[in-house]
PDB file of C-alpha atoms in Angstrom:
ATOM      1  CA  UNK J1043     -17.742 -16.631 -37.448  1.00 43.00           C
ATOM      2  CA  UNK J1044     -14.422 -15.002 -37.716  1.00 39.00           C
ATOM      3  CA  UNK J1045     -15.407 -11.549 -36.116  1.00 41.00           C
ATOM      4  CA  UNK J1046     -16.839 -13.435 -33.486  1.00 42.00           C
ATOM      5  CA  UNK J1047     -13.361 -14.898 -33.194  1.00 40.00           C
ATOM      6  CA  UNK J1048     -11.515 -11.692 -33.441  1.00 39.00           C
ATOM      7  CA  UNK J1049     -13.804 -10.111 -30.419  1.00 45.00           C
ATOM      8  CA  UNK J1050     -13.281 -13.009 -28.409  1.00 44.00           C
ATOM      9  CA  UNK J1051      -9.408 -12.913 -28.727  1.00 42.00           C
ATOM     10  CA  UNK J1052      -9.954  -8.616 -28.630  1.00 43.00           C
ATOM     11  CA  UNK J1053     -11.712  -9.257 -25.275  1.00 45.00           C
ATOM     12  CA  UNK J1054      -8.716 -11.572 -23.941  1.00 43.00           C
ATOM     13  CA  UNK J1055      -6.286  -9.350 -24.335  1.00 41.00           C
ATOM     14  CA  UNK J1056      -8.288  -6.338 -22.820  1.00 44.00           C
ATOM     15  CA  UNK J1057      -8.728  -8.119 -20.019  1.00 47.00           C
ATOM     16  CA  UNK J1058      -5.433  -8.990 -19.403  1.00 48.00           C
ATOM     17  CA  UNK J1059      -4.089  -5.635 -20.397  1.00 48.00           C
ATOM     18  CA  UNK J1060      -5.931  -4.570 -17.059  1.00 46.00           C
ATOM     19  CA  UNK J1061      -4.994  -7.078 -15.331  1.00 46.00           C
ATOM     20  CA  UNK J1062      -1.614  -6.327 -16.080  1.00 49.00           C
ATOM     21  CA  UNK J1063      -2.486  -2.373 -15.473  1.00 49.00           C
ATOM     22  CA  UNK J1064      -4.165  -3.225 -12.034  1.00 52.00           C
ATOM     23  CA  UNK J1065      -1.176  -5.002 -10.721  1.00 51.00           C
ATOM     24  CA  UNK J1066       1.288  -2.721 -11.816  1.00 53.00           C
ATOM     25  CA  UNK J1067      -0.293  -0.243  -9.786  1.00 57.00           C
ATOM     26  CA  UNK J1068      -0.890  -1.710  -6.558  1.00 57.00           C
ATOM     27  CA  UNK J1069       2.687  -2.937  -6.790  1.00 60.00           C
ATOM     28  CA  UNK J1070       3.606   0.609  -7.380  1.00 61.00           C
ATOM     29  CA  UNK J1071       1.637   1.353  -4.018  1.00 64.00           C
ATOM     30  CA  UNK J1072       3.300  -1.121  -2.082  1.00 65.00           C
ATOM     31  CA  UNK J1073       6.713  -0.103  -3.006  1.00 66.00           C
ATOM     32  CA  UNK J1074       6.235   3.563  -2.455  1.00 67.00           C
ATOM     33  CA  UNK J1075       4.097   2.480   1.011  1.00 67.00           C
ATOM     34  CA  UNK J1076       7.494   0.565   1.722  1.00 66.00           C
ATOM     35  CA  UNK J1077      10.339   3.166   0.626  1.00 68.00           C
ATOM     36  CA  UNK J1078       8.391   6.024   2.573  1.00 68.00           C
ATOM     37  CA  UNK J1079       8.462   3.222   5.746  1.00 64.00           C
ATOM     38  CA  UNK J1080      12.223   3.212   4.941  1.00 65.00           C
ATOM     39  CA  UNK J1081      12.553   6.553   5.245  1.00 65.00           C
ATOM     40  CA  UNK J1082      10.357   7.122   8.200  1.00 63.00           C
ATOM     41  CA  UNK J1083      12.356   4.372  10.363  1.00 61.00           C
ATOM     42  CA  UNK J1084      15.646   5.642   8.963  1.00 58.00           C
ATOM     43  CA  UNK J1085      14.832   9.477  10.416  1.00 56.00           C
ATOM     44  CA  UNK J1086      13.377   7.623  13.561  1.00 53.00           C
ATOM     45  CA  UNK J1087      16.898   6.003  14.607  1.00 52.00           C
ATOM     46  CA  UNK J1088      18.067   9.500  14.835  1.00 46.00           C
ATOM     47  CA  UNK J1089      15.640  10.069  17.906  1.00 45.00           C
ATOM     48  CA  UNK J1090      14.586   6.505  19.715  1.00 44.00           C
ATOM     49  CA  UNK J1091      16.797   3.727  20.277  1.00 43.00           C
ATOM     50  CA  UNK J1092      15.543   0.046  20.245  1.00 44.00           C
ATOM     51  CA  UNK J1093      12.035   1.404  19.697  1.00 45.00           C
ATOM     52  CA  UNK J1094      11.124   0.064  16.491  1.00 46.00           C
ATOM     53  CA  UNK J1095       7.365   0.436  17.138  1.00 44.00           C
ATOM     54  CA  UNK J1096       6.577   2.818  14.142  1.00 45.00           C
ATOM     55  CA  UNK J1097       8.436   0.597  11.545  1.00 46.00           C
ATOM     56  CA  UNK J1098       6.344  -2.259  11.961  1.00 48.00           C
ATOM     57  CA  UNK J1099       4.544  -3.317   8.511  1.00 47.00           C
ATOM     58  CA  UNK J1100       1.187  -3.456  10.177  1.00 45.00           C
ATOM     59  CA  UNK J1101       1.112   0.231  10.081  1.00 46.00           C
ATOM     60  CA  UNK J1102       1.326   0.942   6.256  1.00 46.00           C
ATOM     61  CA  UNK J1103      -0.840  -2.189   5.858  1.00 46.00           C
ATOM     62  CA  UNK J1104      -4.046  -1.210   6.639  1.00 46.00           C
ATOM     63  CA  UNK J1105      -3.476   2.396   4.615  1.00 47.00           C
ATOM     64  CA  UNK J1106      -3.183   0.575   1.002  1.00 46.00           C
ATOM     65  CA  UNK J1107      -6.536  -1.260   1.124  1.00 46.00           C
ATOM     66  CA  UNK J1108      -7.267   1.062  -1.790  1.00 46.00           C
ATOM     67  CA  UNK J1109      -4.871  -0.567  -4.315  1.00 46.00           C
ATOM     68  CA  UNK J1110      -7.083  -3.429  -4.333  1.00 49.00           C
ATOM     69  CA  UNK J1111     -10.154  -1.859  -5.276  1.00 49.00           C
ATOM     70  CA  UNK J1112     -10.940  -1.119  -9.243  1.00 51.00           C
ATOM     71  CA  UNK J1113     -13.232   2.113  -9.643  1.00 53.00           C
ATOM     72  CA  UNK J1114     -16.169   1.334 -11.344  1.00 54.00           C
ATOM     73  CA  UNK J1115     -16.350  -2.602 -10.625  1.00 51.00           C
ATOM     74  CA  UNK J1116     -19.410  -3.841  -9.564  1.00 54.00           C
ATOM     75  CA  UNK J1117     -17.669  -6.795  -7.264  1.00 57.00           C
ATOM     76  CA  UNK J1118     -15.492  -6.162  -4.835  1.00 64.00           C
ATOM     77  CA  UNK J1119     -14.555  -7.237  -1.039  1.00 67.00           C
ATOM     78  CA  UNK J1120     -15.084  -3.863   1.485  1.00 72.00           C
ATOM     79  CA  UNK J1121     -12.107  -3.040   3.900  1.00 72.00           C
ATOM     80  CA  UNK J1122     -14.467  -3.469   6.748  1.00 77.00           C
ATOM     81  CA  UNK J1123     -14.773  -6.034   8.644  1.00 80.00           C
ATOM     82  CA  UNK J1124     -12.833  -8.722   6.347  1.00 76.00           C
ATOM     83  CA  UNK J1125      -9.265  -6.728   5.425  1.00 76.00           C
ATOM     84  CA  UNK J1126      -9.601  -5.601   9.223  1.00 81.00           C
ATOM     85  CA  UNK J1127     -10.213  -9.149  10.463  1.00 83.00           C
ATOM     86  CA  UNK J1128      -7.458 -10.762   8.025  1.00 77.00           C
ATOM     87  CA  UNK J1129      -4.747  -8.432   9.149  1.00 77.00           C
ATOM     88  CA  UNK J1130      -5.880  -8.776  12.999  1.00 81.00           C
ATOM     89  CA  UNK J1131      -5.580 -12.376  12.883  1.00 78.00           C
ATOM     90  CA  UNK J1132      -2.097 -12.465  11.091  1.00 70.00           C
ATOM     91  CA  UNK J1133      -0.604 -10.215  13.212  1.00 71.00           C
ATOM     92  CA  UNK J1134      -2.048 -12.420  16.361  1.00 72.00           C
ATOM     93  CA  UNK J1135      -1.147 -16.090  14.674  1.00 64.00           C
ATOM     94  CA  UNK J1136       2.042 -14.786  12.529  1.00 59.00           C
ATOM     95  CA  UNK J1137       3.234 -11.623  14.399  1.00 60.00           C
ATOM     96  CA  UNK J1138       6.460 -10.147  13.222  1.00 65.00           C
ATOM     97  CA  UNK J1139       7.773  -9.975  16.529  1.00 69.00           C
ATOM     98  CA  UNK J1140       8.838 -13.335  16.154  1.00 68.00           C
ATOM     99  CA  UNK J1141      11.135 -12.221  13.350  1.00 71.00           C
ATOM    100  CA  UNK J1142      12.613  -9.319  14.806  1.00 74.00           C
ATOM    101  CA  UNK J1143      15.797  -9.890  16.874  1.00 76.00           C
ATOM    102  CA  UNK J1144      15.985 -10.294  20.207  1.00 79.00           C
ATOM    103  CA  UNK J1145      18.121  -6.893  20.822  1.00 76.00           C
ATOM    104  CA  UNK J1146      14.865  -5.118  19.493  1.00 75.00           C
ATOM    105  CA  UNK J1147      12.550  -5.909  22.588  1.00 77.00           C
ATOM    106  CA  UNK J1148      15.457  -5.044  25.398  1.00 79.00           C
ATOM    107  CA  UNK J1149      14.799  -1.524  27.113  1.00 82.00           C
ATOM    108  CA  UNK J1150      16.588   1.672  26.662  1.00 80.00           C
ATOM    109  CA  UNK J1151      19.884   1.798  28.526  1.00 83.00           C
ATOM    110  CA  UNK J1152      21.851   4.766  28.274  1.00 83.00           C
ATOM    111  CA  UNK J1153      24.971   3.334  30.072  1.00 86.00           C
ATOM    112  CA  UNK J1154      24.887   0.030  27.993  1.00 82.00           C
ATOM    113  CA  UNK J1155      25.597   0.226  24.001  1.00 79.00           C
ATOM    114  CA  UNK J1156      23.987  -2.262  22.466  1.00 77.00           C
ATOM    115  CA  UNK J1157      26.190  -5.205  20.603  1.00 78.00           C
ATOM    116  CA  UNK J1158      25.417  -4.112  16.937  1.00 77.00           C
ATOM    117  CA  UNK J1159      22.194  -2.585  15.140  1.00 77.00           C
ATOM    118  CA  UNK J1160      19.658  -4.745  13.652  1.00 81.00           C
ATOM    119  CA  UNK J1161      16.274  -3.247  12.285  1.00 80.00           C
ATOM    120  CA  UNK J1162      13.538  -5.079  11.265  1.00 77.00           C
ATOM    121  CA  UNK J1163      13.515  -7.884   8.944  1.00 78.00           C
ATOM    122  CA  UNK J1164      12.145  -6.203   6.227  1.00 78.00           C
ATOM    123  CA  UNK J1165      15.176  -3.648   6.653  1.00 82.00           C
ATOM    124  CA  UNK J1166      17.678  -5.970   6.820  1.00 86.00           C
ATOM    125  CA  UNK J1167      19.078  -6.487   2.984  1.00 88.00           C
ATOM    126  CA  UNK J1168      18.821  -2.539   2.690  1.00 87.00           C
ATOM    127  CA  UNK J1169      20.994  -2.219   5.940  1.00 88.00           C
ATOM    128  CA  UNK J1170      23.460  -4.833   5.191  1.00 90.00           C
ATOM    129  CA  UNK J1171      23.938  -2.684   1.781  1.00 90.00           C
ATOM    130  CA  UNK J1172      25.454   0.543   4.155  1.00 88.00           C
ATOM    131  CA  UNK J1173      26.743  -1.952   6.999  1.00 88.00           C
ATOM    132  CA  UNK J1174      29.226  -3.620   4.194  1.00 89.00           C
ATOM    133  CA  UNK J1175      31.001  -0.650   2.388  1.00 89.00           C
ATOM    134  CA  UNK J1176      32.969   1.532   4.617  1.00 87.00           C
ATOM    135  CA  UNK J1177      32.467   4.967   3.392  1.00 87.00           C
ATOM    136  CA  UNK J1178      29.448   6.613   4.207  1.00 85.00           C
ATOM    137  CA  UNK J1179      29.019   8.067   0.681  1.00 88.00           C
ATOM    138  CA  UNK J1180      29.200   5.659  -0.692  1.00 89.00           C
ATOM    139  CA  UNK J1181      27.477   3.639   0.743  1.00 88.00           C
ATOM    140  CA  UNK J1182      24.571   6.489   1.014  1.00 87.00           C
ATOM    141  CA  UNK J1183      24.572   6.065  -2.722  1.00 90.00           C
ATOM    142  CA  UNK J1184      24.747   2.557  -3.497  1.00 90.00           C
ATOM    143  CA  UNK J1185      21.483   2.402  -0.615  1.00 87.00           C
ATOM    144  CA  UNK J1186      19.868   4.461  -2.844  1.00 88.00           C
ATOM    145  CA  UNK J1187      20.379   2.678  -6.087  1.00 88.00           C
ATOM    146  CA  UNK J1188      19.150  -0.107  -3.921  1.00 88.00           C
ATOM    147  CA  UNK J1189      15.778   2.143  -3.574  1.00 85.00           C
ATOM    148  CA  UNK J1190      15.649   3.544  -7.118  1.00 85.00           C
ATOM    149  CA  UNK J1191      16.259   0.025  -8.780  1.00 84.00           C
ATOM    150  CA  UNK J1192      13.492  -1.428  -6.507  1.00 82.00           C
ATOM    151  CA  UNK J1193      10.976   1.623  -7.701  1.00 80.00           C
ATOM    152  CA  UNK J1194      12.327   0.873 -11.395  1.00 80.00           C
ATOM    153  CA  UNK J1195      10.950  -2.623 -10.933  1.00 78.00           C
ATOM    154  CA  UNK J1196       7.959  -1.586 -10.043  1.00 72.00           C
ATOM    155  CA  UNK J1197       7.141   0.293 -12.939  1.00 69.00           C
ATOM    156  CA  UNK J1198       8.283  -2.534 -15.867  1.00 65.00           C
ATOM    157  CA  UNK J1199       4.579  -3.416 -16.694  1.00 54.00           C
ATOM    158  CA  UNK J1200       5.442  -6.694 -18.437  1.00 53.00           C
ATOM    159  CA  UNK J1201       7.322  -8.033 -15.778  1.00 54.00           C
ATOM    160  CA  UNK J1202       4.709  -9.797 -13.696  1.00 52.00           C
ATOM    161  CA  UNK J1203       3.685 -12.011 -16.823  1.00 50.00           C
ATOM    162  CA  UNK J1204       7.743 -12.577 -17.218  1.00 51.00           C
ATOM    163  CA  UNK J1205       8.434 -13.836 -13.980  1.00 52.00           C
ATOM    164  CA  UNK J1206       7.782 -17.389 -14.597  1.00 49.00           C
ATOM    165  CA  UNK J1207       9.794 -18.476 -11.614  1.00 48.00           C
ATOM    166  CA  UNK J1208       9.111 -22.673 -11.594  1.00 47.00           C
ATOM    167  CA  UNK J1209      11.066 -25.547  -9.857  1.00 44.00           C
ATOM    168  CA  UNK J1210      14.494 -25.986 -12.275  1.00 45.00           C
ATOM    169  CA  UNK J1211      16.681 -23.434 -12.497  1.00 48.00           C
ATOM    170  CA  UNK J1212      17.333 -22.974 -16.261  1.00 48.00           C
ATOM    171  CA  UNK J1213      13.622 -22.511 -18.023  1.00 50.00           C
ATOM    172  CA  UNK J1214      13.003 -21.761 -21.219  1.00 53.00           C
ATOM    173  CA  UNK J1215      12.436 -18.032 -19.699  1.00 58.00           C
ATOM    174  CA  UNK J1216      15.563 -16.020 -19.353  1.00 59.00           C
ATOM    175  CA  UNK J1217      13.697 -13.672 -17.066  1.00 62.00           C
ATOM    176  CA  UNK J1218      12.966 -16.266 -14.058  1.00 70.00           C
ATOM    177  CA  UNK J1219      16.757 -17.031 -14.269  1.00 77.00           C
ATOM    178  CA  UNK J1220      17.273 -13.181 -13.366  1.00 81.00           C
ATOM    179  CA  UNK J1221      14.266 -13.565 -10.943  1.00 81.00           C
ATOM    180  CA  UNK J1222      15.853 -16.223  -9.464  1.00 84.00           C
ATOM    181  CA  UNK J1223      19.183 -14.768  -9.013  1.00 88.00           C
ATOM    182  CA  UNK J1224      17.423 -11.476  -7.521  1.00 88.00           C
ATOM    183  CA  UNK J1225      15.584 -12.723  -5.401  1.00 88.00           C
ATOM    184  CA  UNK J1226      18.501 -14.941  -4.191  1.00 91.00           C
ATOM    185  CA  UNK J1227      20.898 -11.899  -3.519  1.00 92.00           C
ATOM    186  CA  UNK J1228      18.066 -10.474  -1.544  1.00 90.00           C
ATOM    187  CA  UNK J1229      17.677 -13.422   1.063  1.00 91.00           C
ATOM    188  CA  UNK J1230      21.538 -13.456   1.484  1.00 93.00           C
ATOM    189  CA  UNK J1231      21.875  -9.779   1.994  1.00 92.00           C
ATOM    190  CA  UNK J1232      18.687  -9.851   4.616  1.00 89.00           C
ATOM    191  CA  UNK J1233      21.247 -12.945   6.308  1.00 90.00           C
ATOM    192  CA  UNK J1234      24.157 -10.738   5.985  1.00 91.00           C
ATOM    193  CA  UNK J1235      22.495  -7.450   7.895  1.00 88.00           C
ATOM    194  CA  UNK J1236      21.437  -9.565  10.682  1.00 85.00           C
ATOM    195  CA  UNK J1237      24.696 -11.132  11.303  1.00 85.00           C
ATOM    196  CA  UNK J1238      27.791  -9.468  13.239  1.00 84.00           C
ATOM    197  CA  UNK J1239      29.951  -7.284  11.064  1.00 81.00           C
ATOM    198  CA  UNK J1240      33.112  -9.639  10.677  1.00 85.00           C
ATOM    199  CA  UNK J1241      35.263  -9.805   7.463  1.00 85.00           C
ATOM    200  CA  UNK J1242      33.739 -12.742   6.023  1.00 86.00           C
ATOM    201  CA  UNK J1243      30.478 -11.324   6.428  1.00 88.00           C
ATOM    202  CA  UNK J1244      31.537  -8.188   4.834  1.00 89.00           C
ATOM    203  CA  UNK J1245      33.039  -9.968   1.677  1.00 90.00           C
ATOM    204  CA  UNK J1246      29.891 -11.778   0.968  1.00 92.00           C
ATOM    205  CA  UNK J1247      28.197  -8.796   1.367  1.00 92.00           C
ATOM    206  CA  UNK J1248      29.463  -6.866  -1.115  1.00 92.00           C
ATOM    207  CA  UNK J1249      29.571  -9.896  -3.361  1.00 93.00           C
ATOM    208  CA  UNK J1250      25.795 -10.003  -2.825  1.00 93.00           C
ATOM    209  CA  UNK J1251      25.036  -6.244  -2.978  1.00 93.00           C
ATOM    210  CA  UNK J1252      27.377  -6.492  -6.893  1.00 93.00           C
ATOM    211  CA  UNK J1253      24.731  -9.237  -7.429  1.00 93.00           C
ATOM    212  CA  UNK J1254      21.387  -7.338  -6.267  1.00 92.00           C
ATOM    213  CA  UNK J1255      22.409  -4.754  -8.339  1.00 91.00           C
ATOM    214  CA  UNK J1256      23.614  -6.118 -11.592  1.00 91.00           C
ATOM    215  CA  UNK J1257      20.544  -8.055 -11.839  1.00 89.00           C
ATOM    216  CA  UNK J1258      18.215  -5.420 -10.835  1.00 86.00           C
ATOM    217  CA  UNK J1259      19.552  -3.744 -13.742  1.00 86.00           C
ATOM    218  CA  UNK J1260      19.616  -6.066 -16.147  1.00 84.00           C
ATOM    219  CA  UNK J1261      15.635  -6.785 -15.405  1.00 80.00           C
ATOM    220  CA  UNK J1262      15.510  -3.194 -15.615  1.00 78.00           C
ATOM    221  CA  UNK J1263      16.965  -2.842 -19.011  1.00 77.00           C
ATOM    222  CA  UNK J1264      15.085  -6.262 -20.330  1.00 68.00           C
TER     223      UNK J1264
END
């Protein structure tokens, strides 16, 4: 009676070790999918103005179909036709265009300079991070601890059965607190990029971007 037990709990925690294994690799994918988008549309606004057609998420979307699928499982939903379907009809009913600002969709004008810069949405907290400091070193390399601590995050395998993140604030878990916080600094900083560079704007931002950072690292270093 007691071995059968001990291979009952044994099995439990197998299976959630790959769980835990499986997601931390397809959030892996989706990060790197994402910081090699970053790069791509940050090398693009070197060459097309307003023409933010190659950034759109849709692209990378339906190249990581593989993170979902487990080699050697004998269940498993094909790419073709329901991923394809899925994405088609989210990008028909919830299209990101509808997100992007207005300043996006005008046409190229070379004798008319365009009020300020706004990428995508998705952009937005990591371009409010180089918008908000005024030297361009550093803010090259706080962007990039931006992009490192993001990839660092990734790779914590325990941190997707830590993020407990429920209705209160305080919770027993310290780590949803930090979630919470994160997360938080993220949302302002995407409102921040998409505003006007004024001084008040700027101020918060860099308030925000101390934030994101200090409690990137401090999930980091959990």
């Amino acid at each position: 009676m007691l071995c059968i037990k001990y291979s009952g709990i044994q099995r439990i925690f197998e299976n959630q070790h790959l769980y835990t294994s499986c997601t931390n690799i397809m959030t892996f994918t989706l990060v790197v999918a994402f910081l090699m988008l970053v790069c791509t549309e940050y090398l693009g606004l070197s060459l097309y103005i307003n023409d933010n057609a190659f950034g759109n998420g849709l692209f990378i979307l339906t190249g990581i179909h593989f993170s979902h699928v487990i080699v050697g499982a004998i269940l498993f939903v094909p790419y073709l036709p329901y991923y394809l379907i899925g994405l088609i009809f989210l990008q028909t009913a919830f299209g990101l265009i509808e997100l992007s600002h207005p300043d996006n969709s005008i046409p190229v004008n070379r004798f008319v300079t365009p009020l300020h810069i706004v990428p995508e949405w998705y952009f937005l907290a990591y371009y409010a991070v180089l918008k908000v400091i005024p030297s361009k070193t550093g803010g090259l390399l706080v962007f990039m601890s931006s992009l490192i601590n993001l990839a660092l995050l990734s790779e914590i395998r325990a941190l997707n059965t830590r993020m407990l993140i429920r209705q209160h604030f305080m919770t027993r878990n310290v780590v949803s607190g930090w979630v919470i916080i994160w997360v938080y600094s993220m949302i302002f900083l995407i409102i921040i990029g998409s505003a006007i560079p004024q001084a008040t704007y700027i101020l918060y931002g860099r308030l925000a971007t101390i934030v994101y950072l200090t409690t990137g690292l401090v999930l980091c270093l959990y």
